[in-house]
mmCIF file of C-alpha atoms in Angstrom:
data_model
loop_
_atom_site.group_PDB
_atom_site.id
_atom_site.type_symbol
_atom_site.label_atom_id
_atom_site.label_comp_id
_atom_site.label_asym_id
_atom_site.label_seq_id
_atom_site.Cartn_x
_atom_site.Cartn_y
_atom_site.Cartn_z
ATOM 1 C CA MET X 297 113.821 -8.315 -10.006
ATOM 2 C CA LYS X 298 114.676 -5.821 -12.736
ATOM 3 C CA ARG X 299 111.866 -7.218 -14.864
ATOM 4 C CA LEU X 300 109.357 -6.565 -12.044
ATOM 5 C CA LEU X 301 110.696 -3.055 -11.553
ATOM 6 C CA SER X 302 110.534 -2.356 -15.260
ATOM 7 C CA LEU X 303 106.884 -3.352 -15.377
ATOM 8 C CA ALA X 304 106.149 -1.268 -12.280
ATOM 9 C CA LEU X 305 107.808 1.842 -13.695
ATOM 10 C CA ALA X 306 106.255 1.423 -17.127
ATOM 11 C CA ALA X 307 102.843 1.506 -15.508
ATOM 12 C CA ALA X 308 103.881 4.236 -13.060
ATOM 13 C CA LEU X 309 103.506 2.324 -9.838
ATOM 14 C CA ALA X 310 101.720 -0.645 -11.400
ATOM 15 C CA VAL X 311 99.921 -3.272 -9.341
ATOM 16 C CA SER X 312 100.417 -6.998 -9.953
ATOM 17 C CA LEU X 313 97.790 -9.649 -9.285
ATOM 18 C CA ALA X 314 99.036 -12.738 -7.496
ATOM 19 C CA ALA X 315 95.846 -14.728 -7.014
ATOM 20 C CA CYS X 316 92.114 -14.364 -7.167
ATOM 21 C CA GLY X 317 89.510 -16.977 -6.236
ATOM 22 C CA GLU X 318 86.138 -17.600 -7.877
ATOM 23 C CA PRO X 319 83.460 -18.397 -5.281
ATOM 24 C CA GLU X 320 79.865 -18.999 -6.201
ATOM 25 C CA SER X 321 78.276 -15.747 -7.367
ATOM 26 C CA THR X 322 75.834 -13.959 -5.109
ATOM 27 C CA SER X 323 74.003 -10.706 -5.638
ATOM 28 C CA TYR X 324 72.225 -8.167 -3.504
ATOM 29 C CA PRO X 325 68.837 -6.613 -4.247
ATOM 30 C CA VAL X 326 69.111 -2.981 -5.253
ATOM 31 C CA GLU X 327 67.307 -0.358 -3.225
ATOM 32 C CA VAL X 328 66.053 2.912 -4.650
ATOM 33 C CA VAL X 329 66.870 5.454 -1.973
ATOM 34 C CA GLY X 330 65.722 8.655 -3.634
ATOM 35 C CA PRO X 331 64.532 11.133 -4.522
ATOM 36 C CA GLN X 332 63.100 12.626 -1.350
ATOM 37 C CA ARG X 333 61.711 16.011 -0.394
ATOM 38 C CA THR X 334 64.372 18.360 0.910
ATOM 39 C CA SER X 335 62.049 19.731 3.593
ATOM 40 C CA ALA X 336 61.434 16.433 5.398
ATOM 41 C CA PRO X 337 63.615 13.685 6.882
ATOM 42 C CA ALA X 338 64.524 10.849 4.523
ATOM 43 C CA PRO X 339 61.950 8.050 4.750
ATOM 44 C CA THR X 340 63.076 4.725 6.136
ATOM 45 C CA GLU X 341 60.460 2.659 4.300
ATOM 46 C CA SER X 342 59.093 2.555 0.746
ATOM 47 C CA PRO X 343 61.677 5.003 -0.671
ATOM 48 C CA GLU X 344 60.354 4.327 -4.173
ATOM 49 C CA ALA X 345 57.189 6.205 -3.174
ATOM 50 C CA SER X 346 59.076 9.434 -2.461
ATOM 51 C CA ALA X 347 58.263 12.705 -4.180
ATOM 52 C CA THR X 348 59.430 13.966 -7.565
ATOM 53 C CA PRO X 349 62.621 15.999 -7.145
ATOM 54 C CA GLN X 350 62.640 19.758 -7.445
ATOM 55 C CA PRO X 351 63.858 21.486 -10.642
ATOM 56 C CA GLY X 352 67.607 21.099 -11.036
ATOM 57 C CA TRP X 353 67.736 17.728 -9.350
ATOM 58 C CA GLU X 354 67.771 14.162 -10.634
ATOM 59 C CA VAL X 355 67.765 12.946 -7.026
ATOM 60 C CA ALA X 356 66.744 15.501 -4.411
ATOM 61 C CA PRO X 357 69.156 16.120 -1.519
ATOM 62 C CA ARG X 358 69.023 13.916 1.557
ATOM 63 C CA THR X 359 70.856 14.071 4.867
ATOM 64 C CA ASP X 360 71.077 10.415 5.909
ATOM 65 C CA ILE X 361 73.981 9.541 3.585
ATOM 66 C CA GLU X 362 77.376 11.070 2.839
ATOM 67 C CA ILE X 363 78.900 10.695 -0.627
ATOM 68 C CA THR X 364 82.647 10.177 -0.212
ATOM 69 C CA VAL X 365 84.018 9.693 -3.743
ATOM 70 C CA SER X 366 82.861 9.103 -7.301
ATOM 71 C CA LEU X 367 84.359 5.975 -8.831
ATOM 72 C CA ALA X 368 84.955 8.076 -11.960
ATOM 73 C CA ASP X 369 88.069 9.305 -10.125
ATOM 74 C CA TYR X 370 89.732 5.871 -10.311
ATOM 75 C CA GLU X 371 91.457 3.935 -13.084
ATOM 76 C CA LYS X 372 89.726 0.747 -14.236
ATOM 77 C CA PRO X 373 90.503 -2.204 -11.925
ATOM 78 C CA ASN X 374 92.148 -5.397 -13.192
ATOM 79 C CA VAL X 375 89.523 -7.907 -12.039
ATOM 80 C CA THR X 376 86.031 -6.563 -12.752
ATOM 81 C CA GLN X 377 84.479 -4.865 -15.787
ATOM 82 C CA LEU X 378 82.536 -2.023 -14.091
ATOM 83 C CA THR X 379 81.344 -0.804 -17.493
ATOM 84 C CA GLN X 380 79.440 2.052 -15.851
ATOM 85 C CA GLN X 381 82.071 2.830 -13.239
ATOM 86 C CA ASP X 382 81.694 6.590 -13.622
ATOM 87 C CA GLN X 383 78.013 6.286 -12.673
ATOM 88 C CA LEU X 384 78.898 4.884 -9.239
ATOM 89 C CA ALA X 385 79.963 6.469 -5.961
ATOM 90 C CA LEU X 386 80.875 5.305 -2.482
ATOM 91 C CA PHE X 387 78.556 6.507 0.268
ATOM 92 C CA THR X 388 78.615 6.148 4.036
ATOM 93 C CA GLN X 389 75.629 5.498 6.270
ATOM 94 C CA ASN X 390 75.791 4.684 9.985
ATOM 95 C CA GLY X 391 79.576 4.502 9.788
ATOM 96 C CA GLN X 392 79.693 1.932 6.983
ATOM 97 C CA THR X 393 80.267 2.206 3.241
ATOM 98 C CA GLY X 394 78.214 1.089 0.250
ATOM 99 C CA VAL X 395 77.837 1.896 -3.444
ATOM 100 C CA ILE X 396 75.136 4.092 -4.982
ATOM 101 C CA ASP X 397 74.544 5.226 -8.571
ATOM 102 C CA LEU X 398 73.472 8.503 -10.165
ATOM 103 C CA SER X 399 69.821 7.487 -10.124
ATOM 104 C CA GLY X 400 69.936 7.150 -6.337
ATOM 105 C CA THR X 401 69.845 3.343 -6.467
ATOM 106 C CA VAL X 402 71.918 1.533 -3.849
ATOM 107 C CA ARG X 403 73.918 -1.097 -5.702
ATOM 108 C CA ILE X 404 75.745 -2.471 -2.652
ATOM 109 C CA PRO X 405 74.272 -1.815 0.817
ATOM 110 C CA ALA X 406 76.347 0.066 3.372
ATOM 111 C CA GLU X 407 76.385 -2.898 5.758
ATOM 112 C CA LYS X 408 78.772 -4.644 3.343
ATOM 113 C CA ASN X 409 81.290 -1.901 4.282
ATOM 114 C CA VAL X 410 83.166 -1.872 0.984
ATOM 115 C CA HIS X 411 86.178 0.071 -0.198
ATOM 116 C CA TRP X 412 88.051 0.649 -3.455
ATOM 117 C CA CYS X 413 91.076 -1.442 -4.397
ATOM 118 C CA SER X 414 93.155 -0.583 -7.479
ATOM 119 C CA VAL X 415 93.369 -4.292 -8.366
ATOM 120 C CA CYS X 416 89.967 -5.637 -7.276
ATOM 121 C CA GLY X 417 87.770 -2.580 -7.725
ATOM 122 C CA ILE X 418 84.899 -2.723 -5.224
ATOM 123 C CA THR X 419 85.660 -5.099 -2.364
ATOM 124 C CA ASN X 420 84.678 -5.670 1.262
ATOM 125 C CA ALA X 421 86.797 -5.054 4.363
ATOM 126 C CA ASP X 422 88.830 -8.299 4.285
ATOM 127 C CA GLU X 423 88.738 -8.467 0.464
ATOM 128 C CA SER X 424 86.983 -11.845 0.577
ATOM 129 C CA GLU X 425 84.382 -10.547 -1.889
ATOM 130 C CA ILE X 426 84.838 -8.560 -5.108
ATOM 131 C CA TYR X 427 81.717 -6.960 -6.586
ATOM 132 C CA GLU X 428 80.481 -6.094 -10.040
ATOM 133 C CA GLN X 429 78.530 -2.854 -10.429
ATOM 134 C CA ASP X 430 75.181 -4.592 -9.865
ATOM 135 C CA GLY X 431 76.351 -6.001 -6.510
ATOM 136 C CA THR X 432 77.133 -9.500 -7.816
ATOM 137 C CA VAL X 433 80.065 -11.187 -6.080
ATOM 138 C CA VAL X 434 82.482 -12.215 -8.841
ATOM 139 C CA GLY X 435 85.563 -13.329 -6.931
ATOM 140 C CA ALA X 436 87.760 -13.012 -3.873
ATOM 141 C CA GLY X 437 90.779 -10.820 -3.267
ATOM 142 C CA GLY X 438 94.292 -11.889 -2.441
ATOM 143 C CA HIS X 439 97.065 -9.960 -4.138
ATOM 144 C CA GLY X 440 100.254 -8.091 -3.525
ATOM 145 C CA LEU X 441 101.751 -4.825 -4.654
ATOM 146 C CA ALA X 442 104.832 -4.886 -6.868
ATOM 147 C CA SER X 443 105.804 -1.274 -6.995
ATOM 148 C CA GLY X 444 108.382 0.939 -5.370
ATOM 149 C CA ALA X 445 108.899 4.660 -5.093
ATOM 150 C CA ILE X 446 109.958 6.563 -8.214
ATOM 151 C CA TYR X 447 112.533 9.346 -7.698
ATOM 152 C CA TYR X 448 113.886 12.151 -9.852
ATOM 153 C CA ASP X 449 117.386 13.189 -8.789
ATOM 154 C CA THR X 450 117.592 16.974 -9.091
ATOM 155 C CA ALA X 451 121.413 16.763 -9.124
ATOM 156 C CA THR X 452 121.949 14.264 -11.966
ATOM 157 C CA LYS X 453 118.536 14.696 -13.686
ATOM 158 C CA LYS X 454 118.054 10.914 -13.647
ATOM 159 C CA VAL X 455 114.998 8.849 -12.758
ATOM 160 C CA TYR X 456 115.333 5.911 -10.359
ATOM 161 C CA ALA X 457 113.015 3.187 -9.113
ATOM 162 C CA GLU X 458 113.646 2.043 -5.533
ATOM 163 C CA ASP X 459 113.487 -1.604 -4.552
ATOM 164 C CA VAL X 460 114.766 -3.230 -1.345
ATOM 165 C CA GLY X 461 117.684 -0.902 -0.769
ATOM 166 C CA TRP X 462 118.664 -0.405 -4.419
ATOM 167 C CA LEU X 463 118.033 2.415 -6.880
ATOM 168 C CA TYR X 464 117.641 1.308 -10.501
ATOM 169 C CA ALA X 465 118.058 3.924 -13.237
ATOM 170 C CA LEU X 466 115.340 4.206 -15.853
ATOM 171 C CA ASP X 467 117.720 3.396 -18.730
ATOM 172 C CA GLU X 468 119.143 0.440 -16.796
ATOM 173 C CA LEU X 469 115.692 -1.064 -16.364
ATOM 174 C CA GLY X 470 114.842 -0.693 -20.028
ATOM 175 C CA ALA X 471 111.322 0.278 -18.996
ATOM 176 C CA THR X 472 108.972 1.494 -21.698
ATOM 177 C CA THR X 473 105.800 3.531 -21.321
ATOM 178 C CA ASN X 474 103.867 5.831 -23.626
ATOM 179 C CA GLN X 475 102.417 7.911 -20.792
ATOM 180 C CA PRO X 476 103.976 10.592 -18.569
ATOM 181 C CA PHE X 477 104.336 9.566 -14.934
ATOM 182 C CA ILE X 478 104.938 11.239 -11.565
ATOM 183 C CA ALA X 479 108.195 11.062 -9.575
ATOM 184 C CA GLN X 480 109.288 12.378 -6.190
ATOM 185 C CA ALA X 481 111.840 15.182 -6.618
ATOM 186 C CA VAL X 482 114.841 14.615 -4.325
ATOM 187 C CA THR X 483 118.578 15.213 -4.265
ATOM 188 C CA ILE X 484 120.593 11.973 -4.162
ATOM 189 C CA THR X 485 123.996 12.381 -2.478
ATOM 190 C CA PRO X 486 126.839 9.801 -2.512
ATOM 191 C CA ILE X 487 128.103 8.586 0.870
ATOM 192 C CA GLU X 488 131.835 8.400 1.497
ATOM 193 C CA GLY X 489 133.062 4.926 2.337
ATOM 194 C CA ALA X 490 131.570 1.485 1.933
ATOM 195 C CA GLY X 491 128.144 2.260 3.335
ATOM 196 C CA GLY X 492 126.073 0.149 5.682
ATOM 197 C CA PRO X 493 123.221 -2.380 5.545
ATOM 198 C CA ASP X 494 120.586 0.315 5.999
ATOM 199 C CA ASP X 495 121.889 2.524 3.185
ATOM 200 C CA LEU X 496 120.561 2.829 -0.346
ATOM 201 C CA TYR X 497 122.842 1.879 -3.242
ATOM 202 C CA ILE X 498 122.925 2.820 -6.911
ATOM 203 C CA SER X 499 122.497 -0.494 -8.721
ATOM 204 C CA SER X 500 124.795 0.239 -11.659
ATOM 205 C CA THR X 501 127.738 1.427 -9.539
ATOM 206 C CA GLY X 502 127.188 -0.022 -6.063
ATOM 207 C CA ILE X 503 127.771 3.438 -4.577
ATOM 208 C CA PRO X 504 125.915 4.083 -1.299
ATOM 209 C CA VAL X 505 123.758 7.211 -1.303
ATOM 210 C CA THR X 506 121.347 9.166 0.833
ATOM 211 C CA LEU X 507 118.028 10.635 -0.262
ATOM 212 C CA GLY X 508 117.354 14.239 0.631
ATOM 213 C CA GLU X 509 113.948 15.460 1.720
ATOM 214 C CA VAL X 510 111.219 15.233 -0.907
ATOM 215 C CA GLN X 511 111.008 18.662 -2.531
ATOM 216 C CA GLY X 512 107.748 17.971 -4.315
ATOM 217 C CA GLN X 513 106.575 16.066 -7.347
ATOM 218 C CA ILE X 514 107.674 16.331 -10.956
ATOM 219 C CA ILE X 515 106.094 15.023 -14.175
ATOM 220 C CA ILE X 516 108.352 12.779 -16.242
ATOM 221 C CA LEU X 517 107.890 12.098 -19.955
ATOM 222 C CA PRO X 518 108.117 8.503 -21.280
ATOM 223 C CA GLY X 519 111.766 9.012 -22.287
ATOM 224 C CA GLY X 520 112.769 10.045 -18.771
ATOM 225 C CA GLU X 521 112.950 13.821 -19.243
ATOM 226 C CA PRO X 522 110.858 16.239 -17.158
ATOM 227 C CA LEU X 523 107.718 17.556 -18.852
ATOM 228 C CA ASP X 524 108.251 21.175 -17.856
ATOM 229 C CA GLY X 525 110.993 21.021 -15.222
ATOM 230 C CA VAL X 526 108.663 22.387 -12.534
ATOM 231 C CA VAL X 527 108.665 20.799 -9.078
ATOM 232 C CA TYR X 528 105.055 21.028 -7.916
ATOM 233 C CA GLU X 529 103.775 20.788 -4.372
ATOM 234 C CA ALA X 530 101.555 17.910 -5.519
ATOM 235 C CA VAL X 531 100.489 16.219 -8.757
ATOM 236 C CA THR X 532 97.661 13.768 -9.415
ATOM 237 C CA SER X 533 97.405 11.292 -12.274
ATOM 238 C CA ALA X 534 96.414 12.741 -15.621
ATOM 239 C CA SER X 535 92.769 12.625 -16.678
ATOM 240 C CA GLU X 536 91.617 13.545 -20.185
ATOM 241 C CA GLY X 537 95.100 14.835 -21.017
ATOM 242 C CA LEU X 538 95.406 17.158 -18.013
ATOM 243 C CA PHE X 539 97.438 16.839 -14.814
ATOM 244 C CA ALA X 540 96.030 18.422 -11.657
ATOM 245 C CA THR X 541 98.968 20.234 -10.059
ATOM 246 C CA LYS X 542 99.414 22.374 -6.947
ATOM 247 C CA MET X 543 101.567 25.493 -6.644
ATOM 248 C CA ALA X 544 101.768 28.060 -3.830
ATOM 249 C CA GLY X 545 98.854 26.381 -2.074
ATOM 250 C CA TYR X 546 96.466 26.430 -5.045
ATOM 251 C CA TRP X 547 95.439 23.824 -7.606
ATOM 252 C CA GLY X 548 95.144 24.116 -11.367
ATOM 253 C CA PHE X 549 95.566 21.878 -14.412
ATOM 254 C CA ILE X 550 98.354 21.644 -16.982
ATOM 255 C CA ASN X 551 98.453 19.958 -20.372
ATOM 256 C CA ALA X 552 100.016 16.489 -20.082
ATOM 257 C CA THR X 553 101.760 16.874 -23.457
ATOM 258 C CA THR X 554 102.993 20.475 -23.462
ATOM 259 C CA GLY X 555 103.071 21.410 -19.772
ATOM 260 C CA GLN X 556 101.118 24.579 -20.534
ATOM 261 C CA GLN X 557 98.539 25.845 -18.051
ATOM 262 C CA ALA X 558 94.997 24.853 -18.987
ATOM 263 C CA VAL X 559 93.124 25.820 -15.806
ATOM 264 C CA PRO X 560 94.558 28.606 -13.596
ATOM 265 C CA PHE X 561 96.028 27.905 -10.162
ATOM 266 C CA ILE X 562 93.217 29.479 -8.163
ATOM 267 C CA TYR X 563 91.392 26.511 -6.596
ATOM 268 C CA LEU X 564 91.574 25.104 -3.071
ATOM 269 C CA GLU X 565 90.778 21.534 -4.157
ATOM 270 C CA VAL X 566 90.127 19.766 -7.445
ATOM 271 C CA ARG X 567 88.901 16.410 -8.694
ATOM 272 C CA PRO X 568 89.895 14.708 -11.979
ATOM 273 C CA PHE X 569 88.277 15.605 -15.303
ATOM 274 C CA ASN X 570 85.546 13.308 -16.561
ATOM 275 C CA GLU X 571 83.597 13.969 -19.766
ATOM 276 C CA GLY X 572 85.133 17.416 -20.045
ATOM 277 C CA LEU X 573 84.215 18.646 -16.560
ATOM 278 C CA ALA X 574 86.120 18.768 -13.273
ATOM 279 C CA ALA X 575 84.755 19.553 -9.829
ATOM 280 C CA VAL X 576 86.784 22.344 -8.223
ATOM 281 C CA LYS X 577 86.579 24.250 -4.948
ATOM 282 C CA SER X 578 86.883 28.045 -5.055
ATOM 283 C CA GLU X 579 86.807 30.565 -2.235
ATOM 284 C CA THR X 580 82.995 30.626 -2.538
ATOM 285 C CA GLY X 581 82.412 26.864 -2.786
ATOM 286 C CA TRP X 582 82.452 23.943 -5.189
ATOM 287 C CA GLY X 583 81.454 23.998 -8.848
ATOM 288 C CA TYR X 584 82.559 22.725 -12.250
ATOM 289 C CA VAL X 585 85.013 23.946 -14.905
ATOM 290 C CA ASN X 586 85.687 22.763 -18.444
ATOM 291 C CA THR X 587 89.099 21.842 -19.871
ATOM 292 C CA SER X 588 89.697 25.485 -20.857
ATOM 293 C CA GLY X 589 89.156 26.648 -17.290
ATOM 294 C CA ALA X 590 85.767 28.297 -17.834
ATOM 295 C CA GLU X 591 83.380 27.883 -14.908
ATOM 296 C CA GLN X 592 80.303 26.004 -16.100
ATOM 297 C CA THR X 593 78.132 26.081 -12.972
ATOM 298 C CA VAL X 594 77.556 28.132 -9.880
ATOM 299 C CA MET X 595 80.500 27.906 -7.457
ATOM 300 C CA THR X 596 78.478 27.641 -4.273
ATOM 301 C CA PHE X 597 77.978 23.926 -3.610
ATOM 302 C CA GLU X 598 79.214 22.730 -0.216
ATOM 303 C CA ASN X 599 80.856 19.748 -1.928
ATOM 304 C CA ALA X 600 80.817 18.121 -5.355
ATOM 305 C CA GLN X 601 81.903 14.863 -6.960
ATOM 306 C CA SER X 602 82.962 14.056 -10.529
ATOM 307 C CA ALA X 603 80.268 14.413 -13.182
ATOM 308 C CA SER X 604 78.963 11.881 -15.696
ATOM 309 C CA GLY X 605 76.235 12.348 -18.291
ATOM 310 C CA GLY X 606 75.650 15.937 -17.188
ATOM 311 C CA LYS X 607 74.842 14.816 -13.631
ATOM 312 C CA ALA X 608 76.811 14.705 -10.394
ATOM 313 C CA TRP X 609 76.452 14.187 -6.680
ATOM 314 C CA VAL X 610 76.652 17.600 -5.003
ATOM 315 C CA LYS X 611 76.066 18.760 -1.454
ATOM 316 C CA THR X 612 73.952 21.726 -0.369
ATOM 317 C CA ALA X 613 72.571 22.779 3.006
ATOM 318 C CA ASP X 614 69.831 20.184 2.396
ATOM 319 C CA GLY X 615 72.299 17.311 2.004
ATOM 320 C CA TRP X 616 73.641 15.232 -0.890
ATOM 321 C CA GLY X 617 71.673 14.972 -4.134
ATOM 322 C CA VAL X 618 72.246 14.373 -7.846
ATOM 323 C CA ALA X 619 72.198 17.704 -9.682
ATOM 324 C CA LEU X 620 71.381 18.251 -13.355
ATOM 325 C CA LEU X 621 74.347 20.496 -14.023
ATOM 326 C CA SER X 622 72.867 22.277 -17.049
ATOM 327 C CA GLN X 623 70.292 23.789 -14.690
ATOM 328 C CA TRP X 624 72.996 25.192 -12.416
ATOM 329 C CA ALA X 625 74.804 27.252 -15.058
ATOM 330 C CA ALA X 626 77.182 29.991 -13.963
#
């Protein structure tokens, strides 16, 4: 049990693969869905015959799809290669979800109704099919999670991993990691008496304890010490050496090594950095900043996803399209 917990903590809530089948491969024909004119409804037939996009667009905006997330926001899955993962995005159409790339080509049709799994990558609703980026079925799902909550005790300054009613200290587990990780900041209080079956216990002492309310999230260095000692409202996994963190209702980015502010806490929402750019939402709308916090594009998009190769899915009043970001400079 301690070995499993050690692996989970070392990977900061790692996921273990229990089984994965290998059915006969199938693939789906790709469909070029853009670009289309922004002044007319999206065509339902012969999309490859649509018009050349307007200046500033790789794929002109369209209103019949909704881009929900760029796969650049996710860590690489365990099962599939997805060598061009940051070129892909999930989109919804008629209430179902497919995969589209930055050229506007549908790689997996929406009727397959896929979702993202941290183990499998792209998979369908019952995880009976796992897909490569070209839509080829490369396996079947079937796995379990082997990870528990990670806590930082604000009273003792210790890190614990929870598993089935027990709290294991970081030094007790002997876990090793070379990356900072995120823990829930709580106060752990001993209970007088023997405790009951529903109580938590400290593994090394057998003392029953209670967990206080979660105060926020804190970044922990590989050795178990806090990065900067700040309890943030929220923290997301580091990307390109920067943690997205939230304070006083606003998001910014801090350096994952020093804890110093890299991007000011002035944004309503943020997405992870990819290739030196992050999509952020200001009071005027979405746009892109670099790792120094300088705004690189206009900040007026209705929505925006993570960028790759100088392009990104963005939303305007005309719908979702792929913008050439250099032509939308601030």
